[in-house]
């Protein structure tokens, strides 16, 4: 095989993985038993990305697009956009942490390690209060832009930095923009309990990777405060609150027969703003009135699933 043919074969192999599954559990999903008979397991996820985003300051060719500021041409620092990111660690994190503390609920923190290196006090604070650190790469960079070796190095560097600062290694993984290599690299690393690079279901499920089962704990880009700066999005905190309530009400009804899972994605620089944080706090208070919901870290959801539905056994 000549070099061109080998390159084409490698490219085609990359396109083919991971395979797609349009069927899933179908009409009869597994009947998981959440603690205390909860109908819905609610996963609060707070993203720590500030200081890991793209900027010419860090050698990138452009600043991070898609923020709440103004467009800046490639090659120039977006100083307004950078300051909007800084809000997340200066103020947003502490506001959200206080809400979690007051409500006595725990969250999973998707951590881009380069951000944590700039504000290690955040890592120490979240672990001290019982929250879960999850690996979100080293830089907040789409994984599909990286070749396999660069993505592997990024993964190893991220794990080491999070473990050093938080005092515990991350057991969950979530990329920014999964590549065709991501799942195999996560499996190859060997220390992760679950992967959240999927939006395909309302319950965890297994995929086969490198001949072994990998537990996927789905995340959501829909139940997510990024809708405040994405079209078609949200403009007011009450939009977020109403959508969260509608989502929980639907899953709660379905959960009477087949318990479900709900993820809420929060960003320090977005959901940490006062009005939006108030909506998140109000939703937590509303969810508690249901009486049969479980606010859970993703690692606790994963471990519950693994105990009840071990890999290799039909659910």
PDB file of C-alpha atoms in Angstrom:
ATOM      1  CA  UNK A   1       0.000   0.000   0.000  1.00  0.00           C
ATOM      2  CA  UNK A   2       1.467   3.385  -0.989  1.00  0.00           C
ATOM      3  CA  UNK A   3       1.547   6.383   1.353  1.00  0.00           C
ATOM      4  CA  UNK A   4      -1.531   8.026  -0.184  1.00  0.00           C
ATOM      5  CA  UNK A   5      -3.593   4.851   0.118  1.00  0.00           C
ATOM      6  CA  UNK A   6      -2.515   4.381   3.738  1.00  0.00           C
ATOM      7  CA  UNK A   7      -3.504   7.976   4.505  1.00  0.00           C
ATOM      8  CA  UNK A   8      -6.913   7.496   2.885  1.00  0.00           C
ATOM      9  CA  UNK A   9      -7.431   4.244   4.823  1.00  0.00           C
ATOM     10  CA  UNK A  10      -6.564   5.960   8.110  1.00  0.00           C
ATOM     11  CA  UNK A  11      -8.897   8.852   7.317  1.00  0.00           C
ATOM     12  CA  UNK A  12     -11.742   6.473   6.473  1.00  0.00           C
ATOM     13  CA  UNK A  13     -11.132   4.525   9.690  1.00  0.00           C
ATOM     14  CA  UNK A  14     -11.320   7.780  11.625  1.00  0.00           C
ATOM     15  CA  UNK A  15     -14.631   8.670   9.984  1.00  0.00           C
ATOM     16  CA  UNK A  16     -16.090   5.270  10.881  1.00  0.00           C
ATOM     17  CA  UNK A  17     -15.572   5.538  14.643  1.00  0.00           C
ATOM     18  CA  UNK A  18     -17.264   5.651  16.954  1.00  0.00           C
ATOM     19  CA  UNK A  19     -20.258   3.816  15.416  1.00  0.00           C
ATOM     20  CA  UNK A  20     -23.767   5.241  15.788  1.00  0.00           C
ATOM     21  CA  UNK A  21     -26.686   3.646  17.657  1.00  0.00           C
ATOM     22  CA  UNK A  22     -30.184   4.895  16.855  1.00  0.00           C
ATOM     23  CA  UNK A  23     -32.025   2.253  18.921  1.00  0.00           C
ATOM     24  CA  UNK A  24     -30.716   2.393  22.483  1.00  0.00           C
ATOM     25  CA  UNK A  25     -33.108   1.025  25.105  1.00  0.00           C
ATOM     26  CA  UNK A  26     -36.197   1.561  22.991  1.00  0.00           C
ATOM     27  CA  UNK A  27     -39.623   1.490  24.634  1.00  0.00           C
ATOM     28  CA  UNK A  28     -38.541  -0.349  27.790  1.00  0.00           C
ATOM     29  CA  UNK A  29     -35.478   1.233  29.433  1.00  0.00           C
ATOM     30  CA  UNK A  30     -33.912  -0.373  32.512  1.00  0.00           C
ATOM     31  CA  UNK A  31     -35.683   0.199  35.825  1.00  0.00           C
ATOM     32  CA  UNK A  32     -32.847   1.598  37.846  1.00  0.00           C
ATOM     33  CA  UNK A  33     -33.442   2.049  41.578  1.00  0.00           C
ATOM     34  CA  UNK A  34     -32.013   5.384  42.657  1.00  0.00           C
ATOM     35  CA  UNK A  35     -31.431   5.959  46.397  1.00  0.00           C
ATOM     36  CA  UNK A  36     -34.624   6.456  48.431  1.00  0.00           C
ATOM     37  CA  UNK A  37     -36.710   5.437  45.435  1.00  0.00           C
ATOM     38  CA  UNK A  38     -36.081   8.712  43.589  1.00  0.00           C
ATOM     39  CA  UNK A  39     -37.830   9.088  40.245  1.00  0.00           C
ATOM     40  CA  UNK A  40     -35.126  11.385  38.842  1.00  0.00           C
ATOM     41  CA  UNK A  41     -31.405  11.647  39.525  1.00  0.00           C
ATOM     42  CA  UNK A  42     -30.414  15.294  39.017  1.00  0.00           C
ATOM     43  CA  UNK A  43     -26.810  15.927  38.046  1.00  0.00           C
ATOM     44  CA  UNK A  44     -25.659  19.512  38.543  1.00  0.00           C
ATOM     45  CA  UNK A  45     -22.526  20.174  36.479  1.00  0.00           C
ATOM     46  CA  UNK A  46     -20.416  23.304  36.908  1.00  0.00           C
ATOM     47  CA  UNK A  47     -17.810  23.958  34.223  1.00  0.00           C
ATOM     48  CA  UNK A  48     -14.409  25.379  35.184  1.00  0.00           C
ATOM     49  CA  UNK A  49     -12.894  26.693  31.930  1.00  0.00           C
ATOM     50  CA  UNK A  50     -11.797  30.256  32.666  1.00  0.00           C
ATOM     51  CA  UNK A  51      -8.125  30.714  31.844  1.00  0.00           C
ATOM     52  CA  UNK A  52      -8.021  27.620  29.627  1.00  0.00           C
ATOM     53  CA  UNK A  53      -9.860  29.225  26.706  1.00  0.00           C
ATOM     54  CA  UNK A  54      -8.160  30.292  23.478  1.00  0.00           C
ATOM     55  CA  UNK A  55      -6.237  33.585  23.448  1.00  0.00           C
ATOM     56  CA  UNK A  56      -3.202  34.958  21.601  1.00  0.00           C
ATOM     57  CA  UNK A  57      -1.825  35.432  25.127  1.00  0.00           C
ATOM     58  CA  UNK A  58      -1.465  31.620  25.277  1.00  0.00           C
ATOM     59  CA  UNK A  59      -0.084  31.260  21.734  1.00  0.00           C
ATOM     60  CA  UNK A  60      -3.420  30.727  19.947  1.00  0.00           C
ATOM     61  CA  UNK A  61      -4.149  32.439  16.645  1.00  0.00           C
ATOM     62  CA  UNK A  62      -7.358  33.991  17.958  1.00  0.00           C
ATOM     63  CA  UNK A  63      -9.443  34.587  21.037  1.00  0.00           C
ATOM     64  CA  UNK A  64     -12.355  32.401  22.117  1.00  0.00           C
ATOM     65  CA  UNK A  65     -15.394  32.973  19.860  1.00  0.00           C
ATOM     66  CA  UNK A  66     -19.008  32.762  20.954  1.00  0.00           C
ATOM     67  CA  UNK A  67     -18.866  34.646  24.224  1.00  0.00           C
ATOM     68  CA  UNK A  68     -21.110  37.404  25.480  1.00  0.00           C
ATOM     69  CA  UNK A  69     -18.833  40.178  24.195  1.00  0.00           C
ATOM     70  CA  UNK A  70     -18.048  41.421  20.688  1.00  0.00           C
ATOM     71  CA  UNK A  71     -16.273  39.774  17.769  1.00  0.00           C
ATOM     72  CA  UNK A  72     -12.538  40.489  17.544  1.00  0.00           C
ATOM     73  CA  UNK A  73     -10.504  39.615  14.409  1.00  0.00           C
ATOM     74  CA  UNK A  74      -8.052  36.696  14.577  1.00  0.00           C
ATOM     75  CA  UNK A  75      -4.651  37.620  15.935  1.00  0.00           C
ATOM     76  CA  UNK A  76      -5.933  40.182  18.421  1.00  0.00           C
ATOM     77  CA  UNK A  77      -6.646  39.626  22.094  1.00  0.00           C
ATOM     78  CA  UNK A  78     -10.313  39.995  22.981  1.00  0.00           C
ATOM     79  CA  UNK A  79      -9.780  41.871  26.226  1.00  0.00           C
ATOM     80  CA  UNK A  80     -13.475  42.353  26.853  1.00  0.00           C
ATOM     81  CA  UNK A  81     -14.149  38.671  26.282  1.00  0.00           C
ATOM     82  CA  UNK A  82     -11.243  37.702  28.519  1.00  0.00           C
ATOM     83  CA  UNK A  83     -12.592  39.847  31.349  1.00  0.00           C
ATOM     84  CA  UNK A  84     -16.009  38.183  30.948  1.00  0.00           C
ATOM     85  CA  UNK A  85     -14.293  34.816  31.452  1.00  0.00           C
ATOM     86  CA  UNK A  86     -12.464  36.167  34.503  1.00  0.00           C
ATOM     87  CA  UNK A  87     -15.812  36.892  36.137  1.00  0.00           C
ATOM     88  CA  UNK A  88     -16.354  33.147  36.397  1.00  0.00           C
ATOM     89  CA  UNK A  89     -13.505  32.514  38.816  1.00  0.00           C
ATOM     90  CA  UNK A  90     -13.512  35.892  40.540  1.00  0.00           C
ATOM     91  CA  UNK A  91     -17.225  35.875  41.426  1.00  0.00           C
ATOM     92  CA  UNK A  92     -19.314  33.196  39.713  1.00  0.00           C
ATOM     93  CA  UNK A  93     -17.687  30.168  41.319  1.00  0.00           C
ATOM     94  CA  UNK A  94     -18.080  31.499  44.842  1.00  0.00           C
ATOM     95  CA  UNK A  95     -21.720  32.426  44.296  1.00  0.00           C
ATOM     96  CA  UNK A  96     -22.530  28.966  42.926  1.00  0.00           C
ATOM     97  CA  UNK A  97     -20.557  27.248  45.696  1.00  0.00           C
ATOM     98  CA  UNK A  98     -22.555  29.153  48.316  1.00  0.00           C
ATOM     99  CA  UNK A  99     -25.835  28.066  46.676  1.00  0.00           C
ATOM    100  CA  UNK A 100     -24.746  24.423  46.738  1.00  0.00           C
ATOM    101  CA  UNK A 101     -23.692  24.773  50.361  1.00  0.00           C
ATOM    102  CA  UNK A 102     -26.941  26.440  51.427  1.00  0.00           C
ATOM    103  CA  UNK A 103     -29.065  23.913  49.534  1.00  0.00           C
ATOM    104  CA  UNK A 104     -26.945  21.002  50.799  1.00  0.00           C
ATOM    105  CA  UNK A 105     -26.578  19.429  47.357  1.00  0.00           C
ATOM    106  CA  UNK A 106     -23.462  18.229  45.576  1.00  0.00           C
ATOM    107  CA  UNK A 107     -22.271  18.814  42.026  1.00  0.00           C
ATOM    108  CA  UNK A 108     -19.727  17.539  39.535  1.00  0.00           C
ATOM    109  CA  UNK A 109     -17.206  20.095  38.269  1.00  0.00           C
ATOM    110  CA  UNK A 110     -15.996  19.685  34.664  1.00  0.00           C
ATOM    111  CA  UNK A 111     -12.464  21.039  35.036  1.00  0.00           C
ATOM    112  CA  UNK A 112     -10.138  22.206  32.274  1.00  0.00           C
ATOM    113  CA  UNK A 113      -6.872  21.776  34.146  1.00  0.00           C
ATOM    114  CA  UNK A 114      -5.123  24.859  32.747  1.00  0.00           C
ATOM    115  CA  UNK A 115      -7.889  26.922  34.348  1.00  0.00           C
ATOM    116  CA  UNK A 116      -7.441  25.180  37.682  1.00  0.00           C
ATOM    117  CA  UNK A 117      -3.690  25.848  37.636  1.00  0.00           C
ATOM    118  CA  UNK A 118      -4.470  29.574  37.567  1.00  0.00           C
ATOM    119  CA  UNK A 119      -6.945  29.341  40.465  1.00  0.00           C
ATOM    120  CA  UNK A 120      -5.984  26.282  42.558  1.00  0.00           C
ATOM    121  CA  UNK A 121      -8.056  27.563  45.488  1.00  0.00           C
ATOM    122  CA  UNK A 122     -11.151  26.612  43.478  1.00  0.00           C
ATOM    123  CA  UNK A 123     -10.054  22.982  43.282  1.00  0.00           C
ATOM    124  CA  UNK A 124      -9.300  22.814  46.969  1.00  0.00           C
ATOM    125  CA  UNK A 125     -12.605  24.470  47.898  1.00  0.00           C
ATOM    126  CA  UNK A 126     -14.846  22.233  45.791  1.00  0.00           C
ATOM    127  CA  UNK A 127     -13.242  19.012  47.031  1.00  0.00           C
ATOM    128  CA  UNK A 128     -13.370  20.197  50.648  1.00  0.00           C
ATOM    129  CA  UNK A 129     -17.155  20.505  50.322  1.00  0.00           C
ATOM    130  CA  UNK A 130     -17.649  17.057  48.807  1.00  0.00           C
ATOM    131  CA  UNK A 131     -18.011  17.955  45.144  1.00  0.00           C
ATOM    132  CA  UNK A 132     -16.562  15.847  42.317  1.00  0.00           C
ATOM    133  CA  UNK A 133     -13.696  16.931  40.032  1.00  0.00           C
ATOM    134  CA  UNK A 134     -14.179  15.658  36.467  1.00  0.00           C
ATOM    135  CA  UNK A 135     -11.517  15.863  33.747  1.00  0.00           C
ATOM    136  CA  UNK A 136     -12.478  18.351  31.006  1.00  0.00           C
ATOM    137  CA  UNK A 137      -9.149  18.291  29.171  1.00  0.00           C
ATOM    138  CA  UNK A 138      -6.119  20.476  29.808  1.00  0.00           C
ATOM    139  CA  UNK A 139      -6.859  23.472  27.604  1.00  0.00           C
ATOM    140  CA  UNK A 140     -10.512  24.229  26.802  1.00  0.00           C
ATOM    141  CA  UNK A 141      -9.812  23.189  23.231  1.00  0.00           C
ATOM    142  CA  UNK A 142     -11.927  21.064  20.872  1.00  0.00           C
ATOM    143  CA  UNK A 143     -10.407  17.586  20.925  1.00  0.00           C
ATOM    144  CA  UNK A 144     -11.223  17.066  17.243  1.00  0.00           C
ATOM    145  CA  UNK A 145      -8.595  19.725  16.415  1.00  0.00           C
ATOM    146  CA  UNK A 146      -5.863  17.596  18.000  1.00  0.00           C
ATOM    147  CA  UNK A 147      -4.007  14.621  16.573  1.00  0.00           C
ATOM    148  CA  UNK A 148      -3.968  11.415  18.625  1.00  0.00           C
ATOM    149  CA  UNK A 149      -0.623  12.023  20.326  1.00  0.00           C
ATOM    150  CA  UNK A 150      -1.468  15.610  21.249  1.00  0.00           C
ATOM    151  CA  UNK A 151      -4.846  14.513  22.628  1.00  0.00           C
ATOM    152  CA  UNK A 152      -3.183  11.747  24.675  1.00  0.00           C
ATOM    153  CA  UNK A 153      -0.649  14.202  26.100  1.00  0.00           C
ATOM    154  CA  UNK A 154      -3.435  16.674  26.897  1.00  0.00           C
ATOM    155  CA  UNK A 155      -5.357  13.968  28.748  1.00  0.00           C
ATOM    156  CA  UNK A 156      -2.365  12.861  30.831  1.00  0.00           C
ATOM    157  CA  UNK A 157      -1.381  16.417  31.662  1.00  0.00           C
ATOM    158  CA  UNK A 158      -4.946  17.253  32.728  1.00  0.00           C
ATOM    159  CA  UNK A 159      -5.259  14.238  35.025  1.00  0.00           C
ATOM    160  CA  UNK A 160      -1.926  14.991  36.702  1.00  0.00           C
ATOM    161  CA  UNK A 161      -2.759  18.654  37.294  1.00  0.00           C
ATOM    162  CA  UNK A 162      -6.230  17.956  38.700  1.00  0.00           C
ATOM    163  CA  UNK A 163      -4.910  15.229  40.986  1.00  0.00           C
ATOM    164  CA  UNK A 164      -2.106  17.438  42.269  1.00  0.00           C
ATOM    165  CA  UNK A 165      -4.392  20.379  43.079  1.00  0.00           C
ATOM    166  CA  UNK A 166      -7.525  18.532  44.225  1.00  0.00           C
ATOM    167  CA  UNK A 167      -5.742  15.701  46.008  1.00  0.00           C
ATOM    168  CA  UNK A 168      -7.737  13.083  44.089  1.00  0.00           C
ATOM    169  CA  UNK A 169      -7.684  11.969  40.473  1.00  0.00           C
ATOM    170  CA  UNK A 170     -10.763  12.527  38.307  1.00  0.00           C
ATOM    171  CA  UNK A 171     -12.870   9.409  37.687  1.00  0.00           C
ATOM    172  CA  UNK A 172     -15.043  10.927  34.974  1.00  0.00           C
ATOM    173  CA  UNK A 173     -14.148  12.479  31.623  1.00  0.00           C
ATOM    174  CA  UNK A 174     -15.810  14.991  29.311  1.00  0.00           C
ATOM    175  CA  UNK A 175     -14.070  16.601  26.352  1.00  0.00           C
ATOM    176  CA  UNK A 176     -14.771  19.823  24.561  1.00  0.00           C
ATOM    177  CA  UNK A 177     -15.637  18.386  21.171  1.00  0.00           C
ATOM    178  CA  UNK A 178     -14.986  14.617  21.127  1.00  0.00           C
ATOM    179  CA  UNK A 179     -12.610  13.340  18.457  1.00  0.00           C
ATOM    180  CA  UNK A 180     -12.664   9.893  16.813  1.00  0.00           C
ATOM    181  CA  UNK A 181      -9.787   9.007  19.175  1.00  0.00           C
ATOM    182  CA  UNK A 182     -11.288  10.229  22.439  1.00  0.00           C
ATOM    183  CA  UNK A 183     -13.038   7.079  23.628  1.00  0.00           C
ATOM    184  CA  UNK A 184     -10.103   4.808  22.887  1.00  0.00           C
ATOM    185  CA  UNK A 185      -7.696   7.178  24.675  1.00  0.00           C
ATOM    186  CA  UNK A 186      -9.970   7.355  27.725  1.00  0.00           C
ATOM    187  CA  UNK A 187     -10.245   3.561  27.770  1.00  0.00           C
ATOM    188  CA  UNK A 188      -6.520   3.161  27.236  1.00  0.00           C
ATOM    189  CA  UNK A 189      -5.714   5.460  30.194  1.00  0.00           C
ATOM    190  CA  UNK A 190      -7.481   2.962  32.419  1.00  0.00           C
ATOM    191  CA  UNK A 191      -8.399   5.065  35.442  1.00  0.00           C
ATOM    192  CA  UNK A 192     -11.805   6.431  34.476  1.00  0.00           C
ATOM    193  CA  UNK A 193     -15.088   4.996  35.755  1.00  0.00           C
ATOM    194  CA  UNK A 194     -17.252   6.774  33.186  1.00  0.00           C
ATOM    195  CA  UNK A 195     -17.257   9.024  30.119  1.00  0.00           C
ATOM    196  CA  UNK A 196     -19.815  11.816  29.582  1.00  0.00           C
ATOM    197  CA  UNK A 197     -19.137  12.515  25.900  1.00  0.00           C
ATOM    198  CA  UNK A 198     -22.691  11.739  24.816  1.00  0.00           C
ATOM    199  CA  UNK A 199     -26.099  13.405  24.704  1.00  0.00           C
ATOM    200  CA  UNK A 200     -27.885  10.321  23.406  1.00  0.00           C
ATOM    201  CA  UNK A 201     -30.152   9.261  26.289  1.00  0.00           C
ATOM    202  CA  UNK A 202     -31.811  10.064  29.601  1.00  0.00           C
ATOM    203  CA  UNK A 203     -29.998   7.163  31.277  1.00  0.00           C
ATOM    204  CA  UNK A 204     -26.445   5.797  31.400  1.00  0.00           C
ATOM    205  CA  UNK A 205     -25.523   3.085  28.913  1.00  0.00           C
ATOM    206  CA  UNK A 206     -22.538   1.038  27.794  1.00  0.00           C
ATOM    207  CA  UNK A 207     -20.571   1.201  24.570  1.00  0.00           C
ATOM    208  CA  UNK A 208     -17.842  -1.157  23.455  1.00  0.00           C
ATOM    209  CA  UNK A 209     -14.394   0.398  23.124  1.00  0.00           C
ATOM    210  CA  UNK A 210     -11.150  -1.498  22.566  1.00  0.00           C
ATOM    211  CA  UNK A 211     -13.055  -4.728  23.190  1.00  0.00           C
ATOM    212  CA  UNK A 212     -14.241  -3.627  26.635  1.00  0.00           C
ATOM    213  CA  UNK A 213     -17.421  -1.950  27.909  1.00  0.00           C
ATOM    214  CA  UNK A 214     -17.295   1.772  28.669  1.00  0.00           C
ATOM    215  CA  UNK A 215     -19.982   3.380  30.796  1.00  0.00           C
ATOM    216  CA  UNK A 216     -21.442   6.535  29.276  1.00  0.00           C
ATOM    217  CA  UNK A 217     -23.206   8.966  31.633  1.00  0.00           C
ATOM    218  CA  UNK A 218     -25.004  11.413  29.305  1.00  0.00           C
ATOM    219  CA  UNK A 219     -24.648  15.175  29.539  1.00  0.00           C
ATOM    220  CA  UNK A 220     -26.821  17.916  27.985  1.00  0.00           C
ATOM    221  CA  UNK A 221     -26.178  20.939  25.778  1.00  0.00           C
ATOM    222  CA  UNK A 222     -29.896  21.695  25.840  1.00  0.00           C
ATOM    223  CA  UNK A 223     -30.425  21.966  29.614  1.00  0.00           C
ATOM    224  CA  UNK A 224     -27.469  24.288  29.753  1.00  0.00           C
ATOM    225  CA  UNK A 225     -26.790  27.944  30.500  1.00  0.00           C
ATOM    226  CA  UNK A 226     -24.823  28.276  27.226  1.00  0.00           C
ATOM    227  CA  UNK A 227     -28.274  28.847  25.706  1.00  0.00           C
ATOM    228  CA  UNK A 228     -27.852  32.435  26.912  1.00  0.00           C
ATOM    229  CA  UNK A 229     -25.263  33.077  24.202  1.00  0.00           C
ATOM    230  CA  UNK A 230     -26.278  30.615  21.501  1.00  0.00           C
ATOM    231  CA  UNK A 231     -29.052  30.869  18.921  1.00  0.00           C
ATOM    232  CA  UNK A 232     -31.849  29.851  19.414  1.00  0.00           C
ATOM    233  CA  UNK A 233     -31.247  30.604  23.047  1.00  0.00           C
ATOM    234  CA  UNK A 234     -32.548  32.204  26.211  1.00  0.00           C
ATOM    235  CA  UNK A 235     -32.631  35.853  27.167  1.00  0.00           C
ATOM    236  CA  UNK A 236     -33.992  35.944  30.716  1.00  0.00           C
ATOM    237  CA  UNK A 237     -33.366  33.901  33.871  1.00  0.00           C
ATOM    238  CA  UNK A 238     -37.059  32.976  33.980  1.00  0.00           C
ATOM    239  CA  UNK A 239     -36.603  31.263  30.586  1.00  0.00           C
ATOM    240  CA  UNK A 240     -34.017  28.981  32.168  1.00  0.00           C
ATOM    241  CA  UNK A 241     -36.149  28.346  35.244  1.00  0.00           C
ATOM    242  CA  UNK A 242     -39.268  27.502  33.232  1.00  0.00           C
ATOM    243  CA  UNK A 243     -37.378  25.149  30.968  1.00  0.00           C
ATOM    244  CA  UNK A 244     -35.748  23.370  33.895  1.00  0.00           C
ATOM    245  CA  UNK A 245     -39.119  22.948  35.602  1.00  0.00           C
ATOM    246  CA  UNK A 246     -40.745  21.638  32.410  1.00  0.00           C
ATOM    247  CA  UNK A 247     -37.902  19.153  31.914  1.00  0.00           C
ATOM    248  CA  UNK A 248     -38.054  17.874  35.478  1.00  0.00           C
ATOM    249  CA  UNK A 249     -41.856  17.606  35.410  1.00  0.00           C
ATOM    250  CA  UNK A 250     -41.720  15.422  32.284  1.00  0.00           C
ATOM    251  CA  UNK A 251     -38.921  13.180  33.583  1.00  0.00           C
ATOM    252  CA  UNK A 252     -40.634  12.933  36.969  1.00  0.00           C
ATOM    253  CA  UNK A 253     -43.853  11.669  35.352  1.00  0.00           C
ATOM    254  CA  UNK A 254     -41.936   9.132  33.291  1.00  0.00           C
ATOM    255  CA  UNK A 255     -39.833   8.217  36.311  1.00  0.00           C
ATOM    256  CA  UNK A 256     -42.850   6.775  38.109  1.00  0.00           C
ATOM    257  CA  UNK A 257     -42.392   3.718  35.855  1.00  0.00           C
ATOM    258  CA  UNK A 258     -38.839   4.078  34.552  1.00  0.00           C
ATOM    259  CA  UNK A 259     -36.647   6.333  36.737  1.00  0.00           C
ATOM    260  CA  UNK A 260     -34.612   8.832  34.725  1.00  0.00           C
ATOM    261  CA  UNK A 261     -31.614  11.138  34.902  1.00  0.00           C
ATOM    262  CA  UNK A 262     -31.449  14.906  34.305  1.00  0.00           C
ATOM    263  CA  UNK A 263     -28.262  16.918  33.725  1.00  0.00           C
ATOM    264  CA  UNK A 264     -28.023  20.682  34.203  1.00  0.00           C
ATOM    265  CA  UNK A 265     -24.937  22.312  32.705  1.00  0.00           C
ATOM    266  CA  UNK A 266     -23.767  25.488  34.449  1.00  0.00           C
ATOM    267  CA  UNK A 267     -20.777  27.709  33.661  1.00  0.00           C
ATOM    268  CA  UNK A 268     -19.179  29.920  36.282  1.00  0.00           C
ATOM    269  CA  UNK A 269     -19.077  32.926  33.915  1.00  0.00           C
ATOM    270  CA  UNK A 270     -22.680  32.388  32.731  1.00  0.00           C
ATOM    271  CA  UNK A 271     -24.811  30.691  35.387  1.00  0.00           C
ATOM    272  CA  UNK A 272     -22.692  32.375  38.033  1.00  0.00           C
ATOM    273  CA  UNK A 273     -24.159  35.784  37.135  1.00  0.00           C
ATOM    274  CA  UNK A 274     -26.618  36.994  39.806  1.00  0.00           C
ATOM    275  CA  UNK A 275     -29.898  36.713  37.903  1.00  0.00           C
ATOM    276  CA  UNK A 276     -29.103  33.310  36.408  1.00  0.00           C
ATOM    277  CA  UNK A 277     -27.749  31.961  39.697  1.00  0.00           C
ATOM    278  CA  UNK A 278     -31.032  33.010  41.291  1.00  0.00           C
ATOM    279  CA  UNK A 279     -32.927  30.969  38.690  1.00  0.00           C
ATOM    280  CA  UNK A 280     -30.726  27.933  39.371  1.00  0.00           C
ATOM    281  CA  UNK A 281     -31.286  28.314  43.101  1.00  0.00           C
ATOM    282  CA  UNK A 282     -35.052  28.585  42.558  1.00  0.00           C
ATOM    283  CA  UNK A 283     -35.000  25.416  40.449  1.00  0.00           C
ATOM    284  CA  UNK A 284     -33.175  23.470  43.165  1.00  0.00           C
ATOM    285  CA  UNK A 285     -35.802  24.627  45.649  1.00  0.00           C
ATOM    286  CA  UNK A 286     -38.584  23.584  43.257  1.00  0.00           C
ATOM    287  CA  UNK A 287     -37.011  20.165  42.649  1.00  0.00           C
ATOM    288  CA  UNK A 288     -36.842  19.541  46.385  1.00  0.00           C
ATOM    289  CA  UNK A 289     -40.629  20.002  46.653  1.00  0.00           C
ATOM    290  CA  UNK A 290     -41.026  16.851  44.553  1.00  0.00           C
ATOM    291  CA  UNK A 291     -39.683  14.859  47.466  1.00  0.00           C
ATOM    292  CA  UNK A 292     -38.459  11.978  45.330  1.00  0.00           C
ATOM    293  CA  UNK A 293     -35.517  13.381  43.392  1.00  0.00           C
ATOM    294  CA  UNK A 294     -31.852  12.647  44.059  1.00  0.00           C
ATOM    295  CA  UNK A 295     -29.217  15.367  43.602  1.00  0.00           C
ATOM    296  CA  UNK A 296     -26.169  13.298  42.761  1.00  0.00           C
ATOM    297  CA  UNK A 297     -22.599  13.637  41.642  1.00  0.00           C
ATOM    298  CA  UNK A 298     -21.993  11.865  38.358  1.00  0.00           C
ATOM    299  CA  UNK A 299     -19.618   9.398  39.993  1.00  0.00           C
ATOM    300  CA  UNK A 300     -22.442   8.363  42.342  1.00  0.00           C
ATOM    301  CA  UNK A 301     -24.796   7.894  39.398  1.00  0.00           C
ATOM    302  CA  UNK A 302     -22.132   5.834  37.632  1.00  0.00           C
ATOM    303  CA  UNK A 303     -21.470   3.625  40.652  1.00  0.00           C
ATOM    304  CA  UNK A 304     -25.182   3.048  41.223  1.00  0.00           C
ATOM    305  CA  UNK A 305     -25.542   1.967  37.603  1.00  0.00           C
ATOM    306  CA  UNK A 306     -22.507  -0.297  37.729  1.00  0.00           C
ATOM    307  CA  UNK A 307     -23.826  -2.080  40.823  1.00  0.00           C
ATOM    308  CA  UNK A 308     -27.289  -2.687  39.412  1.00  0.00           C
ATOM    309  CA  UNK A 309     -26.359  -3.276  35.771  1.00  0.00           C
ATOM    310  CA  UNK A 310     -22.843  -4.721  35.634  1.00  0.00           C
ATOM    311  CA  UNK A 311     -21.243  -4.649  32.192  1.00  0.00           C
ATOM    312  CA  UNK A 312     -21.908  -7.722  30.127  1.00  0.00           C
ATOM    313  CA  UNK A 313     -25.282  -8.451  31.745  1.00  0.00           C
ATOM    314  CA  UNK A 314     -28.505  -7.449  29.993  1.00  0.00           C
ATOM    315  CA  UNK A 315     -30.265  -4.569  31.815  1.00  0.00           C
TER     316      UNK A 315
END
